[in-house]
Short mmCIF file of C-alpha atoms and ligand atoms in Angstrom, two decimals:
data_model
loop_
_atom_site.label_atom_id
_atom_site.label_comp_id
_atom_site.label_asym_id
_atom_site.label_seq_id
_atom_site.Cartn_x
_atom_site.Cartn_y
_atom_site.Cartn_z
CA MET A 1354 0.00 0.00 0.00
CA SER A 1355 1.36 3.40 -0.85
CA MET A 1356 2.17 5.90 1.84
CA GLN A 1357 -0.23 8.76 2.47
CA HIS A 1358 0.79 12.22 3.62
CA PHE A 1359 -1.08 14.79 5.64
CA GLU A 1360 -0.71 18.15 7.22
CA VAL A 1361 -1.72 17.89 10.86
CA ASN A 1362 -2.63 21.14 12.60
CA TYR A 1363 -1.84 21.04 16.31
CA ASP A 1364 -3.84 23.82 17.92
CA GLY A 1365 -2.93 25.29 21.27
CA LEU A 1366 -5.46 24.69 23.99
CA VAL A 1367 -6.00 28.01 25.75
CA GLY A 1368 -4.84 27.88 29.36
CA PRO A 1369 -6.89 28.73 32.48
CA THR A 1370 -5.11 32.09 33.05
CA HIS A 1371 -5.89 33.60 29.62
CA ASN A 1372 -5.81 37.38 30.15
CA TYR A 1373 -5.01 40.72 28.56
CA ALA A 1374 -1.93 42.30 30.11
CA GLY A 1375 -0.55 44.37 27.23
CA LEU A 1376 2.73 42.48 27.25
CA SER A 1377 3.70 42.57 23.58
CA PHE A 1378 5.19 45.87 22.43
CA GLY A 1379 4.92 45.93 18.64
CA ASN A 1380 1.71 43.83 18.67
CA VAL A 1381 -1.08 46.38 18.20
CA ALA A 1382 -3.95 44.28 19.60
CA SER A 1383 -2.05 43.26 22.74
CA LEU A 1384 -1.37 46.89 23.63
CA ALA A 1385 -4.86 48.11 22.69
CA ASN A 1386 -6.62 45.58 24.94
CA ALA A 1387 -4.31 45.84 27.93
CA LYS A 1388 -6.22 45.37 31.20
CA ALA A 1389 -9.51 44.40 29.55
CA SER A 1390 -11.15 41.49 31.33
CA SER A 1391 -11.02 38.13 29.60
CA SER A 1392 -12.93 34.89 29.54
CA PRO A 1393 -10.60 31.90 29.77
CA LYS A 1394 -13.58 29.57 29.36
CA HIS A 1395 -14.83 31.19 26.16
CA ALA A 1396 -11.33 31.43 24.78
CA ALA A 1397 -10.76 27.69 25.30
CA LEU A 1398 -14.18 26.77 23.91
CA GLN A 1399 -13.69 28.98 20.82
CA GLY A 1400 -10.39 27.23 20.17
CA LEU A 1401 -11.89 23.77 20.59
CA LYS A 1402 -14.69 24.65 18.19
CA LYS A 1403 -12.23 25.56 15.47
CA MET A 1404 -10.32 22.31 16.04
CA LYS A 1405 -13.50 20.27 15.85
CA ALA A 1406 -14.67 22.04 12.69
CA LEU A 1407 -11.40 21.22 10.90
CA HIS A 1408 -11.62 17.65 12.13
CA ASP A 1409 -15.18 17.49 10.74
CA MET A 1410 -13.91 18.82 7.41
CA GLY A 1411 -11.79 15.68 7.21
CA MET A 1412 -8.52 17.28 8.30
CA LYS A 1413 -6.10 15.64 10.71
CA GLN A 1414 -6.28 17.83 13.78
CA GLY A 1415 -4.18 17.72 16.92
CA VAL A 1416 -4.15 19.43 20.31
CA LEU A 1417 -1.16 20.98 22.07
CA ALA A 1418 -1.42 21.36 25.84
CA PRO A 1419 -1.02 24.75 27.55
CA GLN A 1420 1.64 25.62 30.14
CA GLU A 1421 1.62 26.01 33.88
CA ARG A 1422 0.83 29.59 34.90
CA PRO A 1423 1.44 31.55 37.05
CA ASP A 1424 5.04 30.38 36.61
CA ILE A 1425 6.08 30.12 40.27
CA PHE A 1426 9.41 28.61 39.26
CA ALA A 1427 10.31 31.70 37.25
CA LEU A 1428 9.41 33.86 40.26
CA ARG A 1429 11.63 31.77 42.55
CA ARG A 1430 14.46 32.15 40.06
CA LEU A 1431 13.94 35.89 40.37
CA GLY A 1432 14.34 35.77 44.14
CA PHE A 1433 10.79 35.50 45.48
CA SER A 1434 10.58 32.88 48.20
CA GLY A 1435 8.45 31.11 50.76
CA THR A 1436 5.40 28.98 50.09
CA ASP A 1437 3.83 29.16 46.62
CA ALA A 1438 1.13 31.47 48.02
CA GLU A 1439 3.80 33.72 49.55
CA VAL A 1440 5.74 33.84 46.29
CA LEU A 1441 2.54 34.87 44.47
CA TYR A 1442 1.67 37.52 47.02
CA GLN A 1443 5.14 39.05 47.15
CA ALA A 1444 5.53 39.20 43.40
CA ALA A 1445 2.04 40.59 42.80
CA THR A 1446 2.58 43.28 45.42
CA GLU A 1447 6.22 44.21 44.88
CA ALA A 1448 6.66 43.60 41.16
CA PRO A 1449 3.25 43.65 39.44
CA ALA A 1450 4.65 43.92 35.91
CA ILE A 1451 6.87 40.84 36.36
CA PHE A 1452 3.99 39.07 38.02
CA GLN A 1453 1.64 39.70 35.08
CA ALA A 1454 4.22 38.40 32.66
CA VAL A 1455 4.52 35.07 34.49
CA CYS A 1456 0.73 34.68 34.33
CA SER A 1457 0.36 34.91 30.56
CA ALA A 1458 -1.37 32.06 28.73
CA SER A 1459 0.68 32.94 25.63
CA SER A 1460 1.68 29.32 24.94
CA MET A 1461 -1.75 29.04 23.27
CA TRP A 1462 -0.20 30.53 20.09
CA THR A 1463 1.48 27.33 19.04
CA ALA A 1464 2.71 28.76 15.73
CA ASN A 1465 5.39 30.10 18.07
CA ALA A 1466 6.00 26.82 19.88
CA ALA A 1467 8.57 25.44 17.45
CA THR A 1468 9.84 25.15 13.90
CA VAL A 1469 9.05 21.78 12.34
CA SER A 1470 10.65 20.25 9.25
CA PRO A 1471 8.92 17.22 7.74
CA SER A 1472 10.86 14.05 6.98
CA ALA A 1473 10.74 14.64 3.21
CA ASP A 1474 12.94 17.73 3.64
CA THR A 1475 15.59 16.59 6.12
CA ALA A 1476 18.93 14.84 5.56
CA ASN A 1477 18.22 11.91 7.90
CA GLY A 1478 14.59 11.45 6.85
CA LYS A 1479 13.18 12.23 10.32
CA VAL A 1480 10.73 14.93 11.35
CA HIS A 1481 12.71 17.63 13.20
CA PHE A 1482 11.43 19.89 15.98
CA THR A 1483 13.16 22.90 17.54
CA PRO A 1484 11.21 24.84 20.19
CA ALA A 1485 11.35 28.60 19.68
CA ASN A 1486 13.30 30.53 22.34
CA LEU A 1487 10.98 33.58 22.06
CA THR A 1488 13.67 35.79 23.63
CA ASN A 1489 12.15 39.09 22.56
CA LYS A 1490 9.35 39.03 25.14
CA PHE A 1491 10.04 38.05 28.74
CA HIS A 1492 6.62 36.40 29.18
CA ARG A 1493 7.18 34.24 26.11
CA SER A 1494 10.79 33.38 26.92
CA LEU A 1495 9.36 31.22 29.74
CA GLU A 1496 7.88 28.78 27.23
CA PRO A 1497 10.62 26.81 25.41
CA ASN A 1498 11.59 24.22 28.05
CA THR A 1499 8.05 23.09 28.66
CA SER A 1500 7.22 23.31 24.93
CA GLY A 1501 10.12 20.94 24.33
CA ARG A 1502 8.92 18.48 26.97
CA ILE A 1503 5.37 18.54 25.62
CA LEU A 1504 6.54 18.01 22.02
CA GLN A 1505 8.70 15.10 23.14
CA ALA A 1506 5.72 13.55 24.88
CA MET A 1507 3.64 14.00 21.71
CA PHE A 1508 6.25 12.76 19.26
CA ASN A 1509 7.96 10.20 21.40
CA ASN A 1510 9.56 7.83 18.92
CA SER A 1511 13.17 8.30 17.88
CA ARG A 1512 12.68 6.22 14.77
CA TYR A 1513 10.61 9.03 13.25
CA PHE A 1514 11.17 12.16 15.32
CA GLU A 1515 14.21 14.22 16.30
CA HIS A 1516 14.01 16.92 18.96
CA HIS A 1517 16.52 19.75 19.35
CA THR A 1518 17.13 22.12 22.24
CA HIS A 1519 15.94 25.68 21.64
CA LEU A 1520 18.58 28.12 20.36
CA PRO A 1521 20.76 30.08 22.84
CA ASP A 1522 18.61 32.54 24.83
CA ASN A 1523 19.94 35.75 23.42
CA GLU A 1524 18.60 38.42 21.09
CA HIS A 1525 21.20 37.43 18.50
CA PHE A 1526 19.36 34.16 18.08
CA GLY A 1527 15.82 35.45 18.61
CA ASP A 1528 13.57 32.73 17.19
CA GLU A 1529 9.77 32.80 16.95
CA GLY A 1530 9.27 29.38 15.39
CA ALA A 1531 6.78 28.56 12.66
CA ALA A 1532 5.28 32.07 12.71
CA ASN A 1533 8.23 33.01 10.50
CA HIS A 1534 8.49 29.79 8.57
CA THR A 1535 6.38 28.41 5.77
CA ARG A 1536 6.80 25.45 3.49
CA LEU A 1537 5.86 25.20 -0.16
CA CYS A 1538 5.57 21.80 -1.82
CA ARG A 1539 3.77 19.92 -4.57
CA GLU A 1540 2.26 17.41 -2.16
CA TYR A 1541 2.93 17.20 1.58
CA GLY A 1542 5.08 14.12 1.08
CA HIS A 1543 7.37 15.65 -1.56
CA ALA A 1544 10.52 17.51 -0.59
CA GLY A 1545 9.47 21.13 -0.24
CA ILE A 1546 10.98 24.59 -0.13
CA GLU A 1547 11.28 25.84 3.45
CA VAL A 1548 10.95 29.61 3.52
CA PHE A 1549 12.38 31.39 6.58
CA VAL A 1550 11.43 35.03 7.05
CA PHE A 1551 13.57 37.08 9.43
CA GLY A 1552 13.30 40.62 10.77
CA ARG A 1553 16.94 41.62 11.08
CA TYR A 1554 20.59 40.63 10.76
CA ALA A 1555 22.00 40.00 14.24
CA PHE A 1556 25.67 40.44 13.42
CA ASP A 1557 25.54 43.30 10.91
CA SER A 1558 24.06 46.56 12.13
CA SER A 1559 24.64 48.26 8.77
CA LYS A 1560 21.74 46.26 7.31
CA PRO A 1561 18.17 47.63 7.26
CA ALA A 1562 16.08 47.01 10.38
CA PRO A 1563 12.82 48.37 11.84
CA GLN A 1564 13.09 51.65 13.77
CA ARG A 1565 10.03 51.68 15.96
CA PHE A 1566 9.08 48.12 16.88
CA PRO A 1567 11.36 45.13 17.53
CA ALA A 1568 12.32 42.56 14.91
CA ARG A 1569 11.87 39.36 16.87
CA GLN A 1570 13.56 36.92 14.48
CA THR A 1571 17.12 37.07 13.20
CA LEU A 1572 18.61 35.63 10.02
CA GLU A 1573 21.22 33.82 12.08
CA ALA A 1574 18.53 32.07 14.15
CA SER A 1575 16.78 30.89 10.97
CA GLN A 1576 20.06 29.59 9.55
CA ALA A 1577 20.81 27.70 12.77
CA ILE A 1578 17.41 25.98 12.58
CA ALA A 1579 18.05 24.96 8.97
CA ARG A 1580 21.44 23.48 10.00
CA LEU A 1581 19.95 21.59 12.95
CA HIS A 1582 17.19 20.15 10.80
CA GLY A 1583 19.56 19.04 8.04
CA LEU A 1584 17.94 21.13 5.32
CA SER A 1585 19.81 21.67 2.08
CA GLU A 1586 20.76 24.86 0.29
CA GLU A 1587 18.48 23.81 -2.57
CA ASN A 1588 15.37 23.54 -0.42
CA THR A 1589 15.82 26.61 1.76
CA VAL A 1590 15.11 30.30 1.10
CA TYR A 1591 15.71 33.18 3.56
CA ILE A 1592 13.77 36.40 3.07
CA GLN A 1593 13.97 39.56 5.11
CA GLN A 1594 10.62 40.89 6.24
CA ASN A 1595 10.01 44.46 5.10
CA PRO A 1596 11.16 46.54 8.14
CA ASP A 1597 8.48 49.18 7.39
CA VAL A 1598 5.65 46.73 7.98
CA ILE A 1599 7.16 45.53 11.27
CA ASP A 1600 6.98 49.19 12.28
CA GLN A 1601 3.26 49.14 11.40
CA GLY A 1602 2.47 46.22 13.70
CA VAL A 1603 3.38 43.17 11.60
CA PHE A 1604 5.33 41.47 14.38
CA HIS A 1605 5.55 38.05 12.68
CA ASN A 1606 5.57 37.04 9.03
CA ASP A 1607 2.34 35.09 9.56
CA VAL A 1608 0.54 38.43 10.01
CA ILE A 1609 1.31 39.27 6.36
CA ALA A 1610 1.79 36.02 4.43
CA VAL A 1611 0.68 32.40 4.51
CA GLY A 1612 1.63 29.43 2.34
CA ASN A 1613 0.19 25.99 1.68
CA GLN A 1614 1.34 23.40 -0.87
CA ASN A 1615 1.99 25.34 -4.08
CA VAL A 1616 0.31 28.59 -2.99
CA LEU A 1617 1.87 31.64 -1.36
CA PHE A 1618 -0.70 34.26 -0.33
CA TYR A 1619 1.03 37.51 0.66
CA HIS A 1620 0.78 41.26 0.79
CA GLU A 1621 2.86 43.19 -1.70
CA GLN A 1622 4.66 44.98 1.14
CA ALA A 1623 5.47 41.79 3.06
CA PHE A 1624 9.06 41.25 1.98
CA ALA A 1625 12.22 43.23 1.38
CA ASP A 1626 13.58 42.43 -2.06
CA ALA A 1627 10.41 40.51 -2.91
CA GLU A 1628 11.00 40.13 -6.62
CA SER A 1629 14.36 38.38 -6.48
CA LYS A 1630 13.35 36.25 -3.48
CA LEU A 1631 10.16 35.01 -5.13
CA ALA A 1632 12.20 34.23 -8.24
CA GLU A 1633 14.56 32.18 -6.06
CA ILE A 1634 11.58 30.26 -4.63
CA GLN A 1635 10.28 29.66 -8.14
CA SER A 1636 13.60 28.37 -9.45
CA LYS A 1637 14.14 26.07 -6.45
CA PHE A 1638 10.55 24.83 -6.71
CA GLY A 1639 11.09 23.58 -10.26
CA GLU A 1640 8.65 23.05 -13.10
CA HIS A 1641 5.47 22.34 -11.18
CA PRO A 1642 2.99 25.30 -11.13
CA LEU A 1643 3.38 27.64 -8.17
CA HIS A 1644 0.78 30.31 -7.37
CA PHE A 1645 1.92 33.61 -5.93
CA ILE A 1646 -1.22 35.44 -4.82
CA LYS A 1647 -0.11 38.99 -4.24
CA VAL A 1648 -2.49 41.37 -2.49
CA ALA A 1649 -1.84 44.99 -3.43
CA THR A 1650 -1.97 47.88 -0.95
CA ASP A 1651 -4.87 49.48 -2.83
CA GLN A 1652 -6.82 46.23 -2.39
CA VAL A 1653 -6.02 45.77 1.31
CA SER A 1654 -4.01 48.29 3.34
CA ILE A 1655 -1.44 47.23 5.94
CA GLN A 1656 -3.74 48.66 8.58
CA ASP A 1657 -6.63 46.44 7.42
CA ALA A 1658 -4.32 43.44 7.23
CA VAL A 1659 -3.25 44.05 10.84
CA SER A 1660 -6.74 44.71 12.20
CA THR A 1661 -8.53 41.85 10.37
CA TYR A 1662 -5.68 39.31 10.21
CA LEU A 1663 -6.46 38.49 6.56
CA PHE A 1664 -3.05 36.80 6.32
CA ASN A 1665 -3.17 35.13 9.73
CA THR A 1666 -5.54 32.71 8.12
CA GLN A 1667 -5.01 29.01 7.66
CA LEU A 1668 -4.82 27.77 4.09
CA ILE A 1669 -5.83 24.15 4.21
CA THR A 1670 -6.44 21.38 1.70
CA PRO A 1671 -9.39 19.23 2.84
CA PRO A 1672 -9.76 15.73 1.37
CA ASP A 1673 -11.93 17.05 -1.52
CA GLY A 1674 -8.90 19.06 -2.69
CA GLN A 1675 -10.71 22.41 -2.56
CA MET A 1676 -8.19 24.71 -0.91
CA THR A 1677 -9.95 26.60 1.88
CA ILE A 1678 -9.07 29.71 3.83
CA ILE A 1679 -9.88 29.66 7.56
CA ALA A 1680 -10.40 33.29 8.52
CA PRO A 1681 -11.31 35.12 11.71
CA THR A 1682 -14.75 36.81 11.78
CA GLU A 1683 -12.92 40.16 11.84
CA CYS A 1684 -12.34 39.59 8.08
CA GLN A 1685 -16.08 39.18 7.56
CA GLU A 1686 -16.88 42.32 9.53
CA ASN A 1687 -14.58 44.51 7.42
CA ASP A 1688 -16.43 45.31 4.15
CA ASN A 1689 -13.30 45.73 2.12
CA VAL A 1690 -11.63 42.52 3.29
CA ARG A 1691 -14.86 40.53 2.99
CA SER A 1692 -15.35 41.61 -0.61
CA TYR A 1693 -11.70 40.92 -1.40
CA LEU A 1694 -12.19 37.35 -0.11
CA GLU A 1695 -15.41 36.92 -2.12
CA GLN A 1696 -13.68 38.03 -5.25
CA LEU A 1697 -10.65 35.82 -4.55
CA THR A 1698 -12.62 32.64 -3.94
CA GLN A 1699 -14.93 33.23 -6.91
CA SER A 1700 -12.21 33.93 -9.43
CA ASN A 1701 -11.65 31.01 -11.79
CA ASP A 1702 -7.90 31.04 -11.67
CA SER A 1703 -7.65 31.23 -7.89
CA PRO A 1704 -6.44 27.99 -6.29
CA ILE A 1705 -8.28 29.10 -3.10
CA LYS A 1706 -11.89 28.04 -3.49
CA ARG A 1707 -13.64 28.54 -0.16
CA VAL A 1708 -13.59 30.70 2.92
CA GLU A 1709 -14.83 29.69 6.37
CA PHE A 1710 -15.06 32.24 9.18
CA PHE A 1711 -14.37 31.46 12.85
CA ASP A 1712 -14.93 33.47 15.98
CA VAL A 1713 -11.62 33.46 17.86
CA LYS A 1714 -12.07 36.94 19.31
CA GLN A 1715 -10.72 36.04 22.74
CA SER A 1716 -7.40 35.22 21.09
CA MET A 1717 -7.58 38.01 18.48
CA ARG A 1718 -7.64 40.61 21.27
CA ASN A 1719 -4.10 39.56 22.11
CA GLY A 1720 -3.04 39.56 18.47
CA GLY A 1721 -3.52 35.83 17.87
CA GLY A 1722 -5.54 34.74 14.81
CA PRO A 1723 -6.40 31.29 13.46
CA ALA A 1724 -2.87 30.73 12.13
CA CYS A 1725 -1.20 31.73 15.41
CA LEU A 1726 -3.25 29.10 17.18
CA ARG A 1727 -1.84 26.17 15.22
CA LEU A 1728 1.46 24.39 14.66
CA ARG A 1729 1.62 22.58 11.33
CA VAL A 1730 3.25 19.17 11.26
CA ALA A 1731 3.33 17.39 7.90
CA LEU A 1732 3.40 13.65 8.57
CA ASN A 1733 2.98 10.40 6.68
CA ASP A 1734 0.66 7.71 7.96
CA GLU A 1735 3.45 5.75 9.67
CA GLU A 1736 4.60 8.87 11.49
CA ILE A 1737 1.04 9.63 12.56
CA ALA A 1738 0.76 6.10 13.90
CA GLY A 1739 4.08 6.63 15.75
CA ALA A 1740 2.84 9.83 17.44
CA ASN A 1741 0.79 10.12 20.65
CA GLN A 1742 -2.77 9.20 19.62
CA ASN A 1743 -4.30 10.93 22.65
CA CYS A 1744 -3.33 14.32 21.22
CA LEU A 1745 -5.38 13.83 18.05
CA MET A 1746 -8.85 15.34 17.81
CA SER A 1747 -11.81 12.97 17.76
CA ASP A 1748 -15.46 13.23 18.72
CA LYS A 1749 -14.55 11.63 22.02
CA LEU A 1750 -11.62 13.92 22.79
CA PHE A 1751 -13.67 16.97 21.81
CA LYS A 1752 -16.37 16.03 24.28
CA ARG A 1753 -13.86 15.20 26.99
CA LEU A 1754 -11.98 18.50 26.61
CA ASN A 1755 -15.19 20.54 26.61
CA GLN A 1756 -16.16 18.90 29.90
CA TRP A 1757 -12.69 19.53 31.23
CA VAL A 1758 -12.89 23.25 30.35
CA GLU A 1759 -16.37 23.57 31.86
CA LYS A 1760 -15.13 21.97 35.05
CA HIS A 1761 -11.91 23.94 35.58
CA TYR A 1762 -12.08 27.30 33.81
CA ARG A 1763 -13.40 30.64 34.99
CA ASP A 1764 -15.98 32.55 32.99
CA GLU A 1765 -14.29 35.81 33.61
CA LEU A 1766 -10.87 36.93 34.71
CA ALA A 1767 -9.67 40.44 35.47
CA VAL A 1768 -5.98 41.24 35.69
CA ASP A 1769 -6.35 41.67 39.48
CA ASP A 1770 -7.68 38.11 39.81
CA LEU A 1771 -4.33 36.70 38.72
CA ARG A 1772 -2.95 37.07 42.26
CA ASP A 1773 -5.66 34.82 43.69
CA PRO A 1774 -3.86 31.73 45.07
CA ALA A 1775 -6.96 29.70 44.20
CA LEU A 1776 -6.30 30.35 40.51
CA LEU A 1777 -2.89 28.68 40.82
CA GLU A 1778 -4.50 25.63 42.40
CA GLU A 1779 -7.26 25.53 39.78
CA SER A 1780 -4.74 25.77 37.01
CA ARG A 1781 -2.56 23.00 38.41
CA SER A 1782 -5.42 20.60 38.98
CA ALA A 1783 -6.71 21.29 35.47
CA LEU A 1784 -3.30 20.57 33.95
CA ASP A 1785 -2.75 17.50 36.09
CA GLU A 1786 -5.99 16.04 34.76
CA LEU A 1787 -5.11 17.10 31.22
CA THR A 1788 -1.80 15.20 31.28
CA GLN A 1789 -3.82 12.11 32.09
CA ILE A 1790 -6.38 12.73 29.32
CA MET A 1791 -3.65 13.33 26.75
CA LYS A 1792 -1.20 10.81 28.26
CA LEU A 1793 1.66 13.27 28.36
CA GLY A 1794 3.34 12.12 31.54
CA SER A 1795 4.81 14.67 33.98
CA VAL A 1796 5.64 17.54 31.64
CA TYR A 1797 4.97 20.39 34.08
CA PRO A 1798 7.40 21.69 36.70
CA PHE A 1799 4.78 21.33 39.49
CA GLN A 1800 4.55 17.62 38.66
CA GLN A 1801 8.26 17.08 39.03
CA ASP A 1802 8.70 17.95 42.71
O1 SUG B 2588 3.63 36.87 20.96
N1 SUG B 2588 0.50 37.95 22.16
C1 SUG B 2588 1.27 37.05 21.30
C2 SUG B 2588 0.55 36.80 20.00
C3 SUG B 2588 1.24 35.76 19.18
C4 SUG B 2588 0.69 35.65 17.80
N2 SUG B 2588 1.38 34.65 17.11
C5 SUG B 2588 1.64 34.64 15.80
N3 SUG B 2588 1.49 35.71 15.05
N4 SUG B 2588 2.08 33.54 15.28
C6 SUG B 2588 2.66 37.64 21.02
O2 SUG B 2588 2.75 38.87 20.83
C7 SUG B 2588 -0.01 39.13 24.22
C8 SUG B 2588 -0.17 38.80 25.69
C9 SUG B 2588 -0.74 39.93 26.49
O3 SUG B 2588 -0.59 41.10 26.10
O4 SUG B 2588 -1.36 39.66 27.54
C10 SUG B 2588 0.81 38.13 23.45
O5 SUG B 2588 1.71 37.51 24.00
#
């Protein structure tokens, strides 16, 4: 029997402390919604609904567990001491900004969990994973160790999977994972072109860079990932993100471009040196047709792209082969973007045939759209069989996780509620139960004492 290949989307399950703390300078939505009250329960249910809908469309869908927050271990490392409740109290009182950072549920945006290279692209024929170090934001820099442990528990078979340590924790190697990485291919099982988009050159300050907002990803980080994963020169392309759009709130490439199979959907201002870089992709891709869908500024402005997340959409290929765009409802509510999408999906020569809208507003308010919420892992059927089956969406798992959310999550959470020691206990008992549901073992620091 011939091998089948799939793209599996592993969506982040929103954690019990989901809140709006305004932690991400350069991310317009995060700053605009700072201190608004949130609903962890709705956020988690919205995410589960999207996962279930893709599963029902015939896609392979996975679930990635959230992290333990508040991160008491980070607070202890920073000198707070005593019982867990004392650590919480001291930090919340004496260092509220640090305290809010260690409470963030930001691991929900699993596009930033890691960079993944499928076996068809790598020198040793294994699927490679490198957790992102996320050094640019303190609250996100707390994620890589646990992300690595969770990924190892999900892809726990050295015959198929190879796991690397995250890059050195330093701005020179700032790495934001799959948010700045896309893969173009004929079919998921064919060797593809891995496109790495970076914001700046770490070791050459004479090169262009954004002036106002940070560039979170460096060229040198992207190159290190390609080396670790055993990618070849012929199947790798590095493109600098246009520094001007970073300065307008495009903090990751996945806010301005998305690829799937032989389609790259992007805004004309997305890349520096776009023409020669797209030509390089084309020549490395070979003879097979490749669609570059360029959206012009007079069709959709950068501001509309940032506020609607038109490019933070998922481009997926369901089993009927009709490429579909999974968009946030913000795209439907903006007249201009909605009509652009209608025109795109109705045009005869567009490879994108359908659009489906999803309400992920709880996540959008922190600058996380449908594409931020998922980590793509292209796998063949043997690799799927070798992965943890309890992390794959099914009717049963959907029901179980909905019950789990209903049981453990709060309806509403204000920033001041984060210091409640009961929230720490609720969060830990929720995660303890989750590791049993998803058979992850003891991946959390509180389980290792
Ligand atoms: O890293 N927001 C996340 C959003 C990540 C979106 N991911 C991708 N584009 N792939 C970030 O900026 C905000 C948290 C707060 O403000 O409370 C935050 O971390």
